[in-house]
Each structure stands twice: as C-alpha cells, then as structure tokens.
C-alpha cells in the first residue's frame, strides 16, 4: 500500500509540473515553438526499458513441509533414547560401579584375583566395570537429523532464488542523445537515467503476500530446528541414505511416519517449485512521453542559456523545418489508435486494413494521374520545341534567299561598273592615239 501511495504522489507531482494552463501558455511561446521544431526535425536517439518481476510459486512443496513441521518439531524436542551398556575390565581403583555381573565375571576369571584371605575376603587386581547410560545414537534419530539437513538445503535454495535472484535484471532505464543545429550553434544533449529497486521481497508483492509469508515462516522454522542442541549432537553420527529402512517406530509412530512421508516427497520432487518471469514494458515511446522528453531538453537549454554570461542571440523568426513521417511516428500513431479506440481487436484490424487499402489505391490513382499529366506536359513541351525549331528553320531559309539575291544584285552592279570603267579607258586610249597622228 505504501508503494502505491508513493506512485500516486509522484504522479501528482508530474501533473503539477505539466498543468494544462502551462502547456497552453507554451503554445504561444515563440522560442518554445522554434526550438521544439528543431528537436522534432533534428537527430534524436532514445532508449527506454522498464521491467518488473512476476513470481509464481508452486504451493505443493510449501503445503507438504507445513504438514510435516509439527511432527518434525516433536521428534526433535522428544528424541528416542535407549540404555547403552559399556563393559570394560579395569583396575580395581578405577572401578566406579560394581554390580552382581562384575562378581560373576570375577568368579569366572580367577586370574584377576591377587589374594584370598582367611576370612574369605577376595582382593582382585582387575574387575569388570559396567557402564549404563542413555544414548540417542539410533537409526530413527539419525534419519531425523539427515532429513533436517536435506530439508534445510531444499528450502534455503528456493528461498534465496525467490527473494534474492534477478534483482539486477529489473528496473527502469532511459537514455537520450540529441543533436540540434540551431543555425548559429550546434547543441549535443545526452541524458541517462537508471532506476533500480533496492529490494524485491514480500513488501513489494501484495498479490503473493500470503504464499510469501508462508515460505518465510517455513524458512525460519527449518533453520531454527537445524540449530537445536539435538541436531548438533546428532551431526557426529553417520547420516542415513535413501531409501529409508522402515523400522517399527518409522512404520507405526505417527510422527515418524509424517517425517518419512516428507522424506519421500523431497526426494521425488524434481520441479523447481517457483517461476520468476521478467515482464517488460512496451518499448514504444508515446507522443506524450516524447513531448515530455523534448520539454526537458528545452528547459535544460533555457536554464543553461540563462546562466551564460556570453551567449548567442537566437533568431526565432527563421522558417520552420519540415518534419518527415518516419517509422517511429507511424508506431506512435498506431499506438494512440489502439489505446484510444473502443473497437474490438478484430474490427480494428479490419478497419485499418480496409482504410489502408483504400488510401493506397487512391494514392496509386493520384500518382498515375500525376504521371499522365506530367507525360502530357512533356509531350506539349516537345511539340512546342519542335514547332519553334521548324519556324526558326523557315525564317532562316527566307533570310538566306534574300541575302542570296542581294549578293547577286551587288555582284551585277560591280560587273557593270567594271565594264564602264573599261570603256572609259578604251576611249581615252583612242583619243591619245589620234593626237599622235
């Protein structure tokens, strides 16, 4: 519950930082719109991943251990014992317990007697000493000790994997790299955020709180039983092996029968007993998320620019750059359609396919019509060029004929002038000849 409340507080802060009136005000901000256009049309790289653990526990092994725990606890607190006798021939001075059995043994072994006195007193040098004490070194107790050791390994392994494993594989990671050409300056922007959960335990798993609490309780009780004085004393004796010999106590006593049942269960249980899945968030960066990212870049740039003693003046009157639709924008658009529609998946898929087919058909028709118009224009241009060239050739021909006639006329005039000059020379020559005569 505390985790949920924390998430609500963060969301409330997010809403306060992105109030509607603030966003409306930015729409009229000239530098904001100018720089936002540069970001949209610039070179941007974003990587976003968010993963959490989803754990599934097999309750069968938990229930089996819980069922046997009371019996296991009883046989450890109240272990079976037997009277163990130890016979040893020792020096008389070391004898601690002289029994009738010691006297019979002495009568049967006269070599142990040093002296017979007249009053009937017998003085031995060695005598049989019989020790009787309670012992716990029996098969049933060794079986219980071995069961505790194997059960401790069985539980601890699963406990550690469930509560400790995969911590490094979950969390949130965001990275952004952007390069913006601001006409008079080039801005390289890099941002990296990595959020790791400090713990993945029962406090963060409300839906599995019950089974987790049961596992924690089992883990504590098994390790507590393994630390008892009885188990510490039994570790000096050899362990038993599978399968267990079914003695009278194991076959008839209800507590030992429960322990034997648990022994068989953990030796036959081959499954892991838990499943940890890593669920990752869809990597699509929505338009709202993209807008938040760009707002962060603009804010950081404005903060830095405001604290620069020497900075370039920004000309926000430059024309906006055109933004081309790429794969990222198409995925964002489809993501918004899926999230905001009430249509079923099947109907939405049919609608998208139909609309896409119709749009593509119309687009092909538009492209074909445009191609036809372009071809027609090209043919008209070619005809006009051909007509112009023909008219030019005709005009040139007329000019050539006129020039030819003019040349011929000038040639005739020059010939006549030559003849006239020749006649004049001839007449002058005749006159000179007559005067000489």
Coordinates of C-alpha atoms in Angstrom, one line a residue:
X1 CA 0.0 0.0 0.0
X2 CA 2.9 2.3 0.8
X3 CA 4.4 1.7 -2.6
X4 CA 1.1 2.6 -4.3
X5 CA 0.8 5.8 -2.3
X6 CA 4.3 6.8 -3.3
X7 CA 3.4 6.2 -7.0
X8 CA 0.4 8.5 -6.6
X9 CA 2.5 11.2 -5.1
X10 CA 4.9 11.1 -8.0
X11 CA 2.0 11.2 -10.5
X12 CA 0.5 14.2 -8.6
X13 CA 3.9 16.0 -8.9
X14 CA 4.0 15.1 -12.6
X15 CA 0.6 16.7 -13.1
X16 CA 1.6 19.8 -11.2
X17 CA 4.6 20.2 -13.4
X18 CA 2.6 19.8 -16.6
X19 CA -0.5 21.8 -15.8
X20 CA -2.9 22.4 -18.7
X21 CA -2.6 26.2 -18.4
X22 CA 1.2 25.9 -18.5
X23 CA 1.0 23.8 -21.7
X24 CA -1.4 26.3 -23.2
X25 CA 0.9 29.1 -22.5
X26 CA 3.8 27.4 -24.2
X27 CA 1.8 27.1 -27.4
X28 CA 2.2 30.9 -27.7
X29 CA 5.9 30.9 -26.7
X30 CA 7.9 31.8 -29.9
X31 CA 11.2 30.3 -28.7
X32 CA 9.5 27.1 -27.4
X33 CA 7.8 26.5 -30.8
X34 CA 11.0 27.4 -32.6
X35 CA 13.2 25.0 -30.6
X36 CA 10.6 22.3 -30.5
X37 CA 10.6 22.3 -34.3
X38 CA 14.4 21.9 -34.3
X39 CA 14.1 18.9 -31.9
X40 CA 11.4 17.2 -34.0
X41 CA 13.5 17.6 -37.2
X42 CA 16.9 17.0 -35.5
X43 CA 18.9 13.8 -34.9
X44 CA 17.5 12.1 -31.8
X45 CA 18.1 8.7 -30.2
X46 CA 16.0 7.4 -27.3
X47 CA 16.2 4.1 -25.5
X48 CA 13.6 3.2 -22.8
X49 CA 13.1 -0.1 -20.9
X50 CA 11.1 -0.9 -17.9
X51 CA 10.9 -4.4 -16.3
X52 CA 9.5 -6.0 -13.2
X53 CA 9.4 -9.5 -11.7
X54 CA 6.3 -11.6 -11.7
X55 CA 6.7 -14.6 -9.4
X56 CA 4.7 -17.8 -9.4
X57 CA 5.1 -20.3 -6.6
X58 CA 4.1 -24.0 -6.6
X59 CA 2.2 -24.4 -3.3
X60 CA 2.6 -28.2 -3.3
X61 CA 6.1 -28.2 -1.7
X62 CA 5.1 -25.5 0.8
X63 CA 2.0 -27.4 1.9
X64 CA 4.0 -30.7 2.2
X65 CA 6.5 -29.1 4.5
X66 CA 3.9 -27.3 6.6
X67 CA 2.0 -30.6 7.1
X68 CA 5.1 -32.3 8.5
X69 CA 6.5 -29.5 10.6
X70 CA 4.6 -30.3 13.8
X71 CA 5.7 -33.9 13.8
X72 CA 9.3 -32.9 12.9
X73 CA 9.3 -30.4 15.8
X74 CA 8.0 -33.1 18.2
X75 CA 10.6 -35.8 17.3
X76 CA 13.4 -33.3 17.7
X77 CA 12.2 -32.0 21.1
X78 CA 11.4 -35.5 22.3
X79 CA 14.1 -37.8 20.7
X80 CA 14.0 -41.6 21.1
X81 CA 16.7 -42.9 23.5
X82 CA 17.9 -46.3 24.6
X83 CA 20.1 -47.6 27.5
X84 CA 23.6 -48.3 26.3
X85 CA 25.8 -50.6 28.3
X86 CA 29.6 -50.4 28.1
X87 CA 31.6 -53.3 29.6
X88 CA 35.3 -52.9 30.4
X89 CA 37.8 -54.7 32.6
X90 CA 39.6 -52.0 34.5
X91 CA 41.9 -51.7 37.5
X92 CA 40.1 -52.0 40.8
X93 CA 41.0 -48.4 41.7
X94 CA 39.2 -47.2 38.6
X95 CA 36.1 -49.2 39.0
X96 CA 33.0 -47.0 39.6
X97 CA 30.1 -49.4 39.5
X98 CA 30.4 -52.9 41.0
X99 CA 27.4 -55.0 40.1
X100 CA 26.4 -58.6 40.5
X101 CA 27.6 -59.1 36.9
X102 CA 31.0 -57.9 38.0
X103 CA 31.1 -60.5 40.8
X104 CA 30.1 -63.3 38.4
X105 CA 32.7 -62.2 35.9
X106 CA 35.4 -62.3 38.7
X107 CA 34.4 -65.8 39.8
X108 CA 34.8 -66.9 36.1
X109 CA 38.2 -65.3 35.8
X110 CA 40.3 -66.3 38.8
X111 CA 43.4 -64.8 37.1
X112 CA 42.1 -61.4 38.0
X113 CA 42.4 -62.2 41.8
X114 CA 45.6 -61.3 43.7
X115 CA 44.9 -62.7 47.1
X116 CA 42.4 -64.8 49.1
X117 CA 42.3 -64.0 52.8
X118 CA 41.5 -66.5 55.6
X119 CA 38.3 -64.6 56.4
X120 CA 37.1 -65.2 52.9
X121 CA 38.0 -61.8 51.6
X122 CA 39.0 -61.7 47.9
X123 CA 41.3 -59.0 46.7
X124 CA 41.2 -58.6 42.9
X125 CA 43.7 -56.6 40.8
X126 CA 41.2 -56.0 37.9
X127 CA 37.5 -56.2 37.7
X128 CA 34.6 -55.8 35.1
X129 CA 33.1 -52.4 35.1
X130 CA 29.6 -52.0 33.6
X131 CA 28.6 -48.5 32.3
X132 CA 24.9 -47.8 31.6
X133 CA 23.8 -44.5 30.1
X134 CA 21.1 -43.2 27.8
X135 CA 22.1 -42.8 24.1
X136 CA 20.4 -41.1 21.2
X137 CA 22.5 -42.8 18.5
X138 CA 19.7 -44.8 17.0
X139 CA 18.6 -45.1 13.4
X140 CA 15.4 -43.1 13.8
X141 CA 17.3 -40.1 15.2
X142 CA 20.0 -40.3 12.5
X143 CA 17.1 -40.3 10.0
X144 CA 15.6 -37.2 11.5
X145 CA 19.0 -35.4 11.5
X146 CA 19.6 -36.3 7.9
X147 CA 16.1 -35.1 7.0
X148 CA 16.7 -31.7 8.6
X149 CA 19.9 -31.3 6.7
X150 CA 18.3 -32.1 3.3
X151 CA 15.2 -30.1 4.1
X152 CA 17.3 -27.1 5.0
X153 CA 19.1 -27.2 1.7
X154 CA 15.8 -27.7 -0.1
X155 CA 14.1 -24.7 1.5
X156 CA 17.1 -22.3 1.5
X157 CA 17.8 -22.8 -2.1
X158 CA 14.2 -21.9 -3.1
X159 CA 14.0 -19.1 -0.6
X160 CA 17.2 -17.4 -1.9
X161 CA 16.1 -17.7 -5.5
X162 CA 12.6 -16.3 -4.9
X163 CA 13.6 -13.4 -2.8
X164 CA 17.2 -12.6 -3.9
X165 CA 17.5 -13.6 -7.5
X166 CA 17.0 -11.5 -10.6
X167 CA 17.4 -8.2 -8.8
X168 CA 19.9 -6.9 -11.3
X169 CA 17.5 -7.7 -14.2
X170 CA 14.7 -5.4 -13.2
X171 CA 14.3 -1.6 -13.1
X172 CA 13.9 1.3 -15.4
X173 CA 16.5 2.6 -17.8
X174 CA 16.3 5.7 -20.1
X175 CA 18.9 7.1 -22.4
X176 CA 18.7 10.0 -24.8
X177 CA 21.1 11.6 -27.2
X178 CA 20.2 14.5 -29.4
X179 CA 22.0 16.8 -31.8
X180 CA 20.3 20.1 -32.7
X181 CA 21.5 22.6 -35.4
X182 CA 20.4 26.0 -34.1
X183 CA 21.8 27.7 -37.2
X184 CA 24.4 29.7 -35.1
X185 CA 25.3 26.8 -32.8
X186 CA 25.2 23.0 -32.5
X187 CA 23.8 21.5 -29.3
X188 CA 24.7 18.0 -28.2
X189 CA 22.4 16.7 -25.5
X190 CA 22.9 13.5 -23.5
X191 CA 20.7 12.2 -20.7
X192 CA 20.9 8.8 -18.9
X193 CA 18.6 7.7 -16.0
X194 CA 18.8 4.2 -14.3
X195 CA 16.3 3.3 -11.6
X196 CA 17.0 0.1 -9.6
X197 CA 14.7 -1.4 -6.9
X198 CA 16.6 -1.9 -3.7
X199 CA 14.6 -4.9 -2.7
X200 CA 12.2 -7.4 -4.2
X201 CA 10.5 -9.0 -1.3
X202 CA 7.1 -9.6 0.3
X203 CA 6.6 -5.9 0.9
X204 CA 6.6 -5.3 -2.9
X205 CA 4.5 -8.4 -3.8
X206 CA 1.0 -7.7 -2.5
X207 CA -0.7 -10.3 -4.7
X208 CA 1.6 -13.1 -3.4
X209 CA 1.8 -11.9 0.2
X210 CA 0.1 -15.0 1.6
X211 CA 2.4 -17.6 0.0
X212 CA 5.5 -15.5 0.6
X213 CA 4.6 -15.2 4.3
X214 CA 4.2 -19.0 4.5
X215 CA 7.6 -19.5 2.8
X216 CA 9.3 -17.1 5.2
X217 CA 7.8 -18.9 8.2
X218 CA 8.9 -22.3 6.9
X219 CA 12.4 -20.9 6.2
X220 CA 12.7 -19.6 9.8
X221 CA 11.4 -22.8 11.4
X222 CA 13.6 -25.2 9.5
X223 CA 16.7 -23.1 10.2
X224 CA 15.7 -22.9 13.9
X225 CA 15.3 -26.7 14.1
X226 CA 18.7 -27.1 12.4
X227 CA 20.3 -25.0 15.2
X228 CA 18.8 -27.1 18.1
X229 CA 21.1 -29.0 20.6
X230 CA 19.7 -32.3 19.5
X231 CA 20.7 -31.8 15.8
X232 CA 24.1 -30.5 16.9
X233 CA 24.7 -33.7 18.9
X234 CA 23.4 -36.0 16.1
X235 CA 25.8 -34.5 13.5
X236 CA 28.6 -36.5 15.0
X237 CA 26.9 -39.8 13.9
X238 CA 26.7 -41.1 10.3
X239 CA 23.9 -39.9 8.1
X240 CA 21.4 -42.3 6.6
X241 CA 20.8 -42.7 2.8
X242 CA 17.8 -43.1 0.6
X243 CA 15.7 -45.2 0.7
X244 CA 14.9 -45.2 4.5
X245 CA 14.6 -48.5 6.3
X246 CA 11.1 -48.7 7.7
X247 CA 11.7 -49.7 11.3
X248 CA 8.9 -50.3 13.8
X249 CA 9.0 -46.7 15.0
X250 CA 9.1 -45.3 11.5
X251 CA 6.3 -47.6 10.3
X252 CA 3.9 -47.2 13.3
X253 CA 4.6 -43.9 15.1
X254 CA 2.5 -41.1 13.5
X255 CA 5.2 -38.5 13.9
X256 CA 7.9 -40.6 12.4
X257 CA 5.5 -41.7 9.7
X258 CA 4.9 -38.0 8.8
X259 CA 8.7 -37.4 8.7
X260 CA 9.1 -40.4 6.4
X261 CA 6.4 -39.1 4.1
X262 CA 8.2 -35.7 3.9
X263 CA 11.5 -37.5 3.2
X264 CA 9.9 -39.3 0.2
X265 CA 8.3 -36.1 -1.0
X266 CA 11.5 -34.0 -1.2
X267 CA 13.4 -37.0 -2.9
X268 CA 10.7 -37.3 -5.5
X269 CA 10.1 -33.6 -6.1
X270 CA 12.0 -32.8 -9.2
X271 CA 10.4 -29.4 -10.1
X272 CA 12.0 -26.1 -9.2
X273 CA 8.9 -25.1 -7.3
X274 CA 8.8 -21.5 -8.4
X275 CA 8.9 -19.4 -11.5
X276 CA 10.2 -15.9 -11.9
X277 CA 9.2 -14.0 -15.1
X278 CA 10.6 -10.7 -16.2
X279 CA 7.8 -8.6 -17.7
X280 CA 9.0 -5.7 -19.8
X281 CA 7.0 -2.6 -20.8
X282 CA 6.2 -2.0 -24.4
X283 CA 9.2 0.0 -25.8
X284 CA 7.1 2.4 -27.8
X285 CA 7.7 6.0 -26.8
X286 CA 4.3 7.6 -26.9
X287 CA 3.7 11.2 -28.2
X288 CA 3.1 12.4 -24.7
X289 CA 6.3 10.8 -23.5
X290 CA 8.2 12.3 -26.5
X291 CA 6.7 15.7 -25.7
X292 CA 7.9 15.4 -22.1
X293 CA 11.4 14.5 -23.3
X294 CA 11.6 17.5 -25.6
X295 CA 10.2 19.8 -22.9
X296 CA 13.1 18.5 -20.6
X297 CA 15.7 19.4 -23.3
X298 CA 14.2 22.8 -23.9
X299 CA 14.1 23.5 -20.1
X300 CA 17.7 22.4 -19.6
X301 CA 18.9 24.5 -22.6
X302 CA 16.9 27.6 -21.3
X303 CA 18.4 27.2 -17.8
X304 CA 21.9 26.9 -19.2
X305 CA 21.4 29.8 -21.6
X306 CA 20.0 32.0 -18.9
X307 CA 23.2 31.4 -16.8
X308 CA 25.7 32.0 -19.7
X309 CA 27.4 35.4 -19.5
X310 CA 28.3 35.2 -23.2
X311 CA 25.7 33.7 -25.4
X312 CA 24.4 34.0 -28.9
X313 CA 21.1 35.8 -29.6
X314 CA 18.5 33.4 -31.0
X315 CA 16.6 34.4 -34.1
X316 CA 13.2 32.7 -33.7
X317 CA 11.9 34.2 -37.0
X318 CA 13.7 31.7 -39.1
X319 CA 11.3 29.4 -41.2
X320 CA 10.2 26.2 -39.6
X321 CA 11.8 23.0 -40.9
X322 CA 9.5 20.3 -42.4
X323 CA 9.1 17.2 -40.4
X324 CA 9.0 13.9 -42.3
X325 CA 7.0 10.9 -41.1
X326 CA 9.2 8.0 -40.1
X327 CA 8.7 4.6 -38.6
X328 CA 8.7 6.0 -35.0
X329 CA 5.9 8.4 -35.8
X330 CA 3.9 5.7 -37.5
X331 CA 4.2 3.4 -34.5
X332 CA 3.3 6.2 -32.1
X333 CA 0.2 6.9 -34.3
X334 CA -0.8 3.3 -34.2
X335 CA -0.2 3.1 -30.5
X336 CA -2.6 6.0 -29.9
X337 CA -5.2 4.5 -32.1
X338 CA -5.1 1.1 -30.2
X339 CA -5.1 2.8 -26.8
X340 CA -7.9 5.2 -27.5
X341 CA -10.4 3.1 -29.5
X342 CA -13.3 1.2 -28.2
X343 CA -13.4 -1.2 -31.2
X344 CA -12.5 -4.8 -30.7
X345 CA -9.2 -6.1 -32.0
X346 CA -10.8 -7.9 -34.9
X347 CA -12.9 -4.9 -36.0
X348 CA -9.9 -2.5 -35.6
X349 CA -7.7 -4.8 -37.7
X350 CA -10.4 -5.0 -40.4
X351 CA -10.9 -1.2 -40.4
X352 CA -7.1 -0.5 -40.5
X353 CA -6.6 -2.9 -43.4
X354 CA -9.6 -1.6 -45.3
X355 CA -8.7 2.1 -44.8
X356 CA -5.0 1.4 -45.6
X357 CA -6.0 -0.5 -48.8
X358 CA -8.4 2.4 -49.9
X359 CA -5.8 5.0 -49.2
X360 CA -3.1 3.1 -51.0
X361 CA -5.5 2.6 -54.0
X362 CA -6.3 6.3 -54.1
X363 CA -2.7 7.2 -53.7
X364 CA -1.7 5.0 -56.7
X365 CA -4.5 6.6 -58.7
X366 CA -3.3 10.0 -57.8
X367 CA 0.3 9.1 -58.7
X368 CA -0.9 7.6 -62.0
X369 CA -2.9 10.7 -62.8
X370 CA 0.0 12.9 -61.9
X371 CA 2.3 10.8 -64.1
X372 CA -0.2 11.1 -67.0
X373 CA -0.3 14.9 -66.6
X374 CA 3.5 15.0 -66.5
X375 CA 3.8 13.0 -69.6
X376 CA 1.2 15.2 -71.4
X377 CA 3.0 18.3 -70.3
X378 CA 6.3 16.8 -71.6
X379 CA 4.7 16.0 -74.9
X380 CA 3.4 19.5 -75.3
X381 CA 6.8 20.9 -74.4
X382 CA 8.4 18.7 -77.0
X383 CA 5.8 19.7 -79.7
X384 CA 6.3 23.4 -78.9
X385 CA 10.0 23.0 -79.1
X386 CA 9.7 21.1 -82.5
X387 CA 7.3 23.8 -83.8
X388 CA 9.7 26.6 -82.7
X389 CA 12.6 24.8 -84.4
X390 CA 10.6 24.4 -87.6
X391 CA 9.6 28.1 -87.6
X392 CA 13.2 29.1 -87.0
X393 CA 14.4 26.9 -89.9
X394 CA 11.8 28.5 -92.3
X395 CA 12.8 32.0 -91.2
X396 CA 16.4 31.2 -91.7
X397 CA 15.7 29.9 -95.3
X398 CA 13.9 33.1 -96.3
X399 CA 16.8 35.1 -94.9
X400 CA 19.2 33.0 -96.8
X401 CA 17.3 33.6 -100.1
X402 CA 17.1 37.4 -99.6
X403 CA 20.7 37.5 -98.8
X404 CA 21.5 35.5 -101.9
X405 CA 19.5 37.9 -104.1
X406 CA 21.2 40.8 -102.5
X407 CA 24.5 39.3 -103.1
X408 CA 23.7 38.5 -106.8
X409 CA 22.4 42.1 -107.3
X410 CA 25.5 43.6 -105.8
X411 CA 27.6 41.3 -108.0
X412 CA 25.8 42.5 -111.2
X413 CA 26.3 46.2 -110.2
X414 CA 30.0 45.7 -109.7
X415 CA 30.4 44.0 -113.1
X416 CA 28.7 46.8 -114.9
X417 CA 30.8 49.4 -113.2
X418 CA 33.9 47.5 -114.3
X419 CA 32.7 47.4 -117.9
X420 CA 32.0 51.1 -117.8
X421 CA 35.5 51.8 -116.5
X422 CA 36.9 49.7 -119.2
X423 CA 35.0 51.6 -121.9
X424 CA 36.2 54.9 -120.5
X425 CA 39.8 53.6 -120.6
X426 CA 39.4 52.4 -124.1
X427 CA 38.0 55.9 -125.3
X428 CA 40.9 57.6 -123.6
X429 CA 43.3 55.4 -125.3
X430 CA 41.7 56.1 -128.8
X431 CA 41.9 59.9 -128.2
X432 CA 45.6 59.7 -127.3
X433 CA 46.3 57.7 -130.4
X434 CA 44.6 60.3 -132.7
X435 CA 46.6 63.2 -131.2
X436 CA 49.9 61.4 -132.0
X437 CA 48.9 61.1 -135.6

